[in-house]
Amino acid sequence: MTTSTNLPTSPLFRETLAHATEYWRDAWQRSVLTMDVLRQRGNLYLEHSRAGKPPVLVFDYEMVMDGRELERAANYALVRIVPPEGCCATNPQKRPIVVIDPRAGHGPGIGGSKIDSEIGLALRGGHPCYFVMFFPEPVEGQTIECVARAEVEFLRRVRELHPDSDGLPLVIGNCQGGWALMILASVAPKLVGPLLLAGSPISYWAGVEGKHPMRYNGGLGGGTWPASFLGDIGNGHFDGAWLVHNFEQLDPANTYWSKPYNLYARVDTEAERFLTFERWWGGHFLLNREEIDWIVQNLFVGNRLTSGDIVSADGEHRVDLRNIRSPIVVFASWGDNITPPQQALNWIPDLYADVEDIRAHGQVIVYCLHDRIGHLGIFVSAGVANREHAQLVSAIDLIDMLPPGLYEAKIEDTRPDMPNLELLGDRYLIRFEPRQVSDILALDDGREDEQAFEVVRRVAELNQKTYDQLVSPVVRAASNDMTAMAHRLAHPSRVERYTISDLNPLFWGLPSLAEKTRAERTPVSADNPFLQWEKKASKLIETQLDNFRDLRDQLSEQLFKSIYESPWLASVLGVDRSERSSQTKGRTLSLREQLDRLNIREALHNFDRGTPLDGFVRVMAYIAEDHAVDERAFKLLRQLVEAGQIQASTLAEFRETVQRQSVVLMLDEERALAGLPLLVPQREDQFKLMDAVLKLFSAAGPLQAGEQILQRYETVRSIFGIDIPHAELAPATPPLPHTPVSSVKVVAAKPAAKTVAVAKPKTATAKATAPVQTKAATAKPAAKAKPANKPAAASTVAKAPVSTVKNKPASKAKPTVAKQPTKAPSAKPSSNGKAATSRTPASKPAAKKPAKPTLQ
């Protein structure tokens, strides 16, 4: 009796056998090729080490300054990037760009490891580009202070090489290079231009509960002594491979499975990218024990960067981040598990009480948040480089001229229906939206969890003293160069590289086998069921490792909280967990000290003195308050300057004017507006100014009736006594070719009821009843601001006594343009501390020539 089905010859069996044969042949070939790529990685590691571990830059460079030759030597150097063949030549007149890479275990060069990178973008823009690199081993006796002094000398040399550039250098600090840049800018603020912090941790205790476990490592390790111990067994040198090891343990699924599996699954196309990255990832550098001790004690565990507690060894310099006068741009990502947005941004509320405090210090802070990119993607992703980095760098001149305040950068794709699309040079539009300090705090889940880290710091200090006195001498006595080398060679990150290399005889026959395999390579079809099962199995393994990570992190967080949130431990150590004293230290300056520091006394003389440029900037700053700034308006501004409609000689002059007028508006908005006719006394200049202002604010689209911008614009027109419909403003100056005046319009804008002539101010007396109410004072704003029919004579407003300027400005105060005669307080205070009443005659604005502004 025979069966109807012959299993070995059935179609299903033959098909399954064919799929299995195809898959196992492909799996064998991929295994051979993967092992050969790992062998190449090991050889690349050895070659890179023999060559002295040079930067992994894809660009040629020339040595400019070697920090090892300085009086306070450091293993850093300044090099100039040579533009590659086919790239445009650099323009020495353009703003130089300096990139500082992180010294966090790896070598330098990640910021320029691709053509599409920070350095590549700078070269494509024609900017002179410099790179701060470092060598594998530190100089004997080198400290972080030596490094900071070397970087100061580097920036001074860049300034000397480009004395005629159109701005101070843009300095980019990647990751750990960011805190080094902040220190540099705080002690030498006149050497740096805008700062770009990319994935840089500044507030080390910050984070969201259940998401950012790396901040707990210091507490769970007992403080800072483990770093000192690793420095001692390294005979005074700390092995950067341990820092890399910590990064890898954050995501074990990626370290132990996803990264090697992705190489195995895409070995035909992934090899070059994998080897390029591994050349940098496996290049481990050393630090002196003094350096790593300073980093972990003052930053990682101590978190003293924002408290003003860091002082130079000679006591001459204190690191106060509020000394920075250049705009600060922060780029962070929600997908970054090493430097989450909270650690990149929480230094802002640590330093400044509110946005008015930021403005009082003349500071501009811009932050940009990516949705999902990981930490390394911030530096190596071509997509991020061509979008976020490109837009931030291209808009740096605009950022340099923003009024002091806090902004969020928003980048979006352009659309065909966007107004003035021809002003944009590429597919993206960047705008800067005003934010409050409360918006930064809203990114966190509260800062109460940071109180436990005060206890961690105290425990770390006690354990460090115990280790230094009892353990460190014994460990140092047992260490020498040979034992230190043995410990470094035994590190797992090095073992996995040199064991799978040509040093191992087991792999000597692998190159020929791999060459034969490539010649016979037959990839498996994408729909092969065995390949689909492989992918599902890989996903399952990755999920299980992620579950292990989440469980580990959860247990670590619970253990940390059970120890360091315990009231008895804080009580025993004498730590007051009810307040975060370190972050508020140094902010208690007296009013007099703040006035002297911010030069507000000088600003009190600028209400009715200045040039038409001062008037233009004052009007722009007043109208644009709390509104987004669009790059289209900035590019149109450049064209207006080139056409002569706005008088501004240099970018630096414009920025000084913005800073000066921002302080004036902050002190007393009403008085600042009243002084506009004296800054722009000529009737023709007033028409030009208002015409330019209308064009700039219409660059993003027609203004809508009822908008605050339009209301404030009407207020300024009333101050100038201009009551002409918008359509009649245009002939004041010929339209620019790219923006016809007919396209600049206000939607549903109603002209004033009647034309108001500019009346000649009469001599009048004004009785002062109280000191000048400034915007800085906590005064109740007027219920409704009505434009006056006559321009106020700003000269009738007497100078306010310095003592009446309050430290904390009110958030909003609508201007009320006073009719003449204007009440003006006397500048002379009475003996009881109140301003004495006096009569101040009004003067004719046209008869007084505006004084030359005083540059701060």
PDB file of N, CA, C and O in Angstrom, residues 227-229 231-232 236-238 287-294 297 464 467-468 472 476:
ATOM      1  N   ALA A 227      36.955  57.439  41.184  1.00  0.00           N
ATOM      2  CA  ALA A 227      37.760  58.064  40.134  1.00  0.00           C
ATOM      3  C   ALA A 227      39.195  58.265  40.609  1.00  0.00           C
ATOM      4  O   ALA A 227      40.153  58.059  39.844  1.00  0.00           O
ATOM      5  N   SER A 228      39.361  58.660  41.865  1.00  0.00           N
ATOM      6  CA  SER A 228      40.710  58.820  42.405  1.00  0.00           C
ATOM      7  C   SER A 228      41.438  57.479  42.481  1.00  0.00           C
ATOM      8  O   SER A 228      42.637  57.396  42.190  1.00  0.00           O
ATOM      9  N   PHE A 229      40.702  56.435  42.833  1.00  0.00           N
ATOM     10  CA  PHE A 229      41.312  55.101  42.902  1.00  0.00           C
ATOM     11  C   PHE A 229      41.794  54.654  41.513  1.00  0.00           C
ATOM     12  O   PHE A 229      42.916  54.141  41.372  1.00  0.00           O
ATOM     13  N   GLY A 231      42.647  56.582  39.135  1.00  0.00           N
ATOM     14  CA  GLY A 231      43.811  57.393  38.810  1.00  0.00           C
ATOM     15  C   GLY A 231      45.062  56.898  39.508  1.00  0.00           C
ATOM     16  O   GLY A 231      46.163  56.953  38.941  1.00  0.00           O
ATOM     17  N   ASP A 232      44.916  56.391  40.724  1.00  0.00           N
ATOM     18  CA  ASP A 232      46.073  55.879  41.471  1.00  0.00           C
ATOM     19  C   ASP A 232      46.602  54.583  40.884  1.00  0.00           C
ATOM     20  O   ASP A 232      47.821  54.400  40.756  1.00  0.00           O
ATOM     21  N   GLY A 236      48.879  57.671  38.493  1.00  0.00           N
ATOM     22  CA  GLY A 236      48.650  59.101  38.325  1.00  0.00           C
ATOM     23  C   GLY A 236      47.870  59.453  37.092  1.00  0.00           C
ATOM     24  O   GLY A 236      47.552  60.635  36.885  1.00  0.00           O
ATOM     25  N   HIS A 237      47.536  58.453  36.242  1.00  0.00           N
ATOM     26  CA  HIS A 237      46.775  58.697  35.028  1.00  0.00           C
ATOM     27  C   HIS A 237      45.444  57.953  35.080  1.00  0.00           C
ATOM     28  O   HIS A 237      45.405  56.751  35.395  1.00  0.00           O
ATOM     29  N   PHE A 238      44.375  58.663  34.781  1.00  0.00           N
ATOM     30  CA  PHE A 238      43.049  58.056  34.724  1.00  0.00           C
ATOM     31  C   PHE A 238      42.791  57.593  33.299  1.00  0.00           C
ATOM     32  O   PHE A 238      42.954  58.351  32.338  1.00  0.00           O
ATOM     33  N   LEU A 287      43.776  61.048  31.297  1.00  0.00           N
ATOM     34  CA  LEU A 287      43.727  62.296  32.042  1.00  0.00           C
ATOM     35  C   LEU A 287      44.593  62.137  33.282  1.00  0.00           C
ATOM     36  O   LEU A 287      44.752  61.025  33.804  1.00  0.00           O
ATOM     37  N   ASN A 288      45.166  63.228  33.755  1.00  0.00           N
ATOM     38  CA  ASN A 288      45.840  63.192  35.046  1.00  0.00           C
ATOM     39  C   ASN A 288      44.818  62.971  36.160  1.00  0.00           C
ATOM     40  O   ASN A 288      43.642  63.340  36.025  1.00  0.00           O
ATOM     41  N   ARG A 289      45.288  62.382  37.254  1.00  0.00           N
ATOM     42  CA  ARG A 289      44.355  62.187  38.374  1.00  0.00           C
ATOM     43  C   ARG A 289      43.820  63.528  38.858  1.00  0.00           C
ATOM     44  O   ARG A 289      42.647  63.648  39.227  1.00  0.00           O
ATOM     45  N   GLU A 290      44.657  64.569  38.842  1.00  0.00           N
ATOM     46  CA  GLU A 290      44.198  65.892  39.283  1.00  0.00           C
ATOM     47  C   GLU A 290      43.053  66.397  38.409  1.00  0.00           C
ATOM     48  O   GLU A 290      42.133  67.073  38.894  1.00  0.00           O
ATOM     49  N   GLU A 291      43.095  66.072  37.122  1.00  0.00           N
ATOM     50  CA  GLU A 291      42.046  66.530  36.214  1.00  0.00           C
ATOM     51  C   GLU A 291      40.723  65.819  36.479  1.00  0.00           C
ATOM     52  O   GLU A 291      39.670  66.460  36.581  1.00  0.00           O
ATOM     53  N   ILE A 292      40.758  64.490  36.576  1.00  0.00           N
ATOM     54  CA  ILE A 292      39.507  63.761  36.790  1.00  0.00           C
ATOM     55  C   ILE A 292      38.950  64.063  38.172  1.00  0.00           C
ATOM     56  O   ILE A 292      37.720  64.134  38.359  1.00  0.00           O
ATOM     57  N   ASP A 293      39.827  64.282  39.177  1.00  0.00           N
ATOM     58  CA  ASP A 293      39.336  64.668  40.501  1.00  0.00           C
ATOM     59  C   ASP A 293      38.596  65.995  40.434  1.00  0.00           C
ATOM     60  O   ASP A 293      37.528  66.160  41.040  1.00  0.00           O
ATOM     61  N   TRP A 294      39.156  66.956  39.708  1.00  0.00           N
ATOM     62  CA  TRP A 294      38.511  68.267  39.603  1.00  0.00           C
ATOM     63  C   TRP A 294      37.155  68.137  38.909  1.00  0.00           C
ATOM     64  O   TRP A 294      36.167  68.749  39.337  1.00  0.00           O
ATOM     65  N   GLN A 297      34.606  66.147  41.258  1.00  0.00           N
ATOM     66  CA  GLN A 297      34.330  66.823  42.526  1.00  0.00           C
ATOM     67  C   GLN A 297      33.622  68.158  42.332  1.00  0.00           C
ATOM     68  O   GLN A 297      32.802  68.554  43.162  1.00  0.00           O
ATOM     69  N   GLN A 464      35.967  61.014  50.279  1.00  0.00           N
ATOM     70  CA  GLN A 464      37.180  61.415  49.568  1.00  0.00           C
ATOM     71  C   GLN A 464      38.309  61.701  50.550  1.00  0.00           C
ATOM     72  O   GLN A 464      39.469  61.299  50.315  1.00  0.00           O
ATOM     73  N   TYR A 467      39.578  58.369  51.849  1.00  0.00           N
ATOM     74  CA  TYR A 467      40.386  57.666  50.851  1.00  0.00           C
ATOM     75  C   TYR A 467      41.756  58.321  50.698  1.00  0.00           C
ATOM     76  O   TYR A 467      42.792  57.627  50.649  1.00  0.00           O
ATOM     77  N   ASP A 468      41.792  59.652  50.609  1.00  0.00           N
ATOM     78  CA  ASP A 468      43.066  60.345  50.412  1.00  0.00           C
ATOM     79  C   ASP A 468      44.026  60.117  51.570  1.00  0.00           C
ATOM     80  O   ASP A 468      45.247  60.014  51.366  1.00  0.00           O
ATOM     81  N   SER A 472      44.729  55.968  49.557  1.00  0.00           N
ATOM     82  CA  SER A 472      45.494  56.432  48.401  1.00  0.00           C
ATOM     83  C   SER A 472      47.004  56.227  48.547  1.00  0.00           C
ATOM     84  O   SER A 472      47.658  55.781  47.591  1.00  0.00           O
ATOM     85  N   ARG A 476      49.064  54.074  45.682  1.00  0.00           N
ATOM     86  CA  ARG A 476      50.126  54.724  44.903  1.00  0.00           C
ATOM     87  C   ARG A 476      51.456  54.006  45.087  1.00  0.00           C
ATOM     88  O   ARG A 476      52.248  53.889  44.146  1.00  0.00           O
TER      89      ARG A 476
END
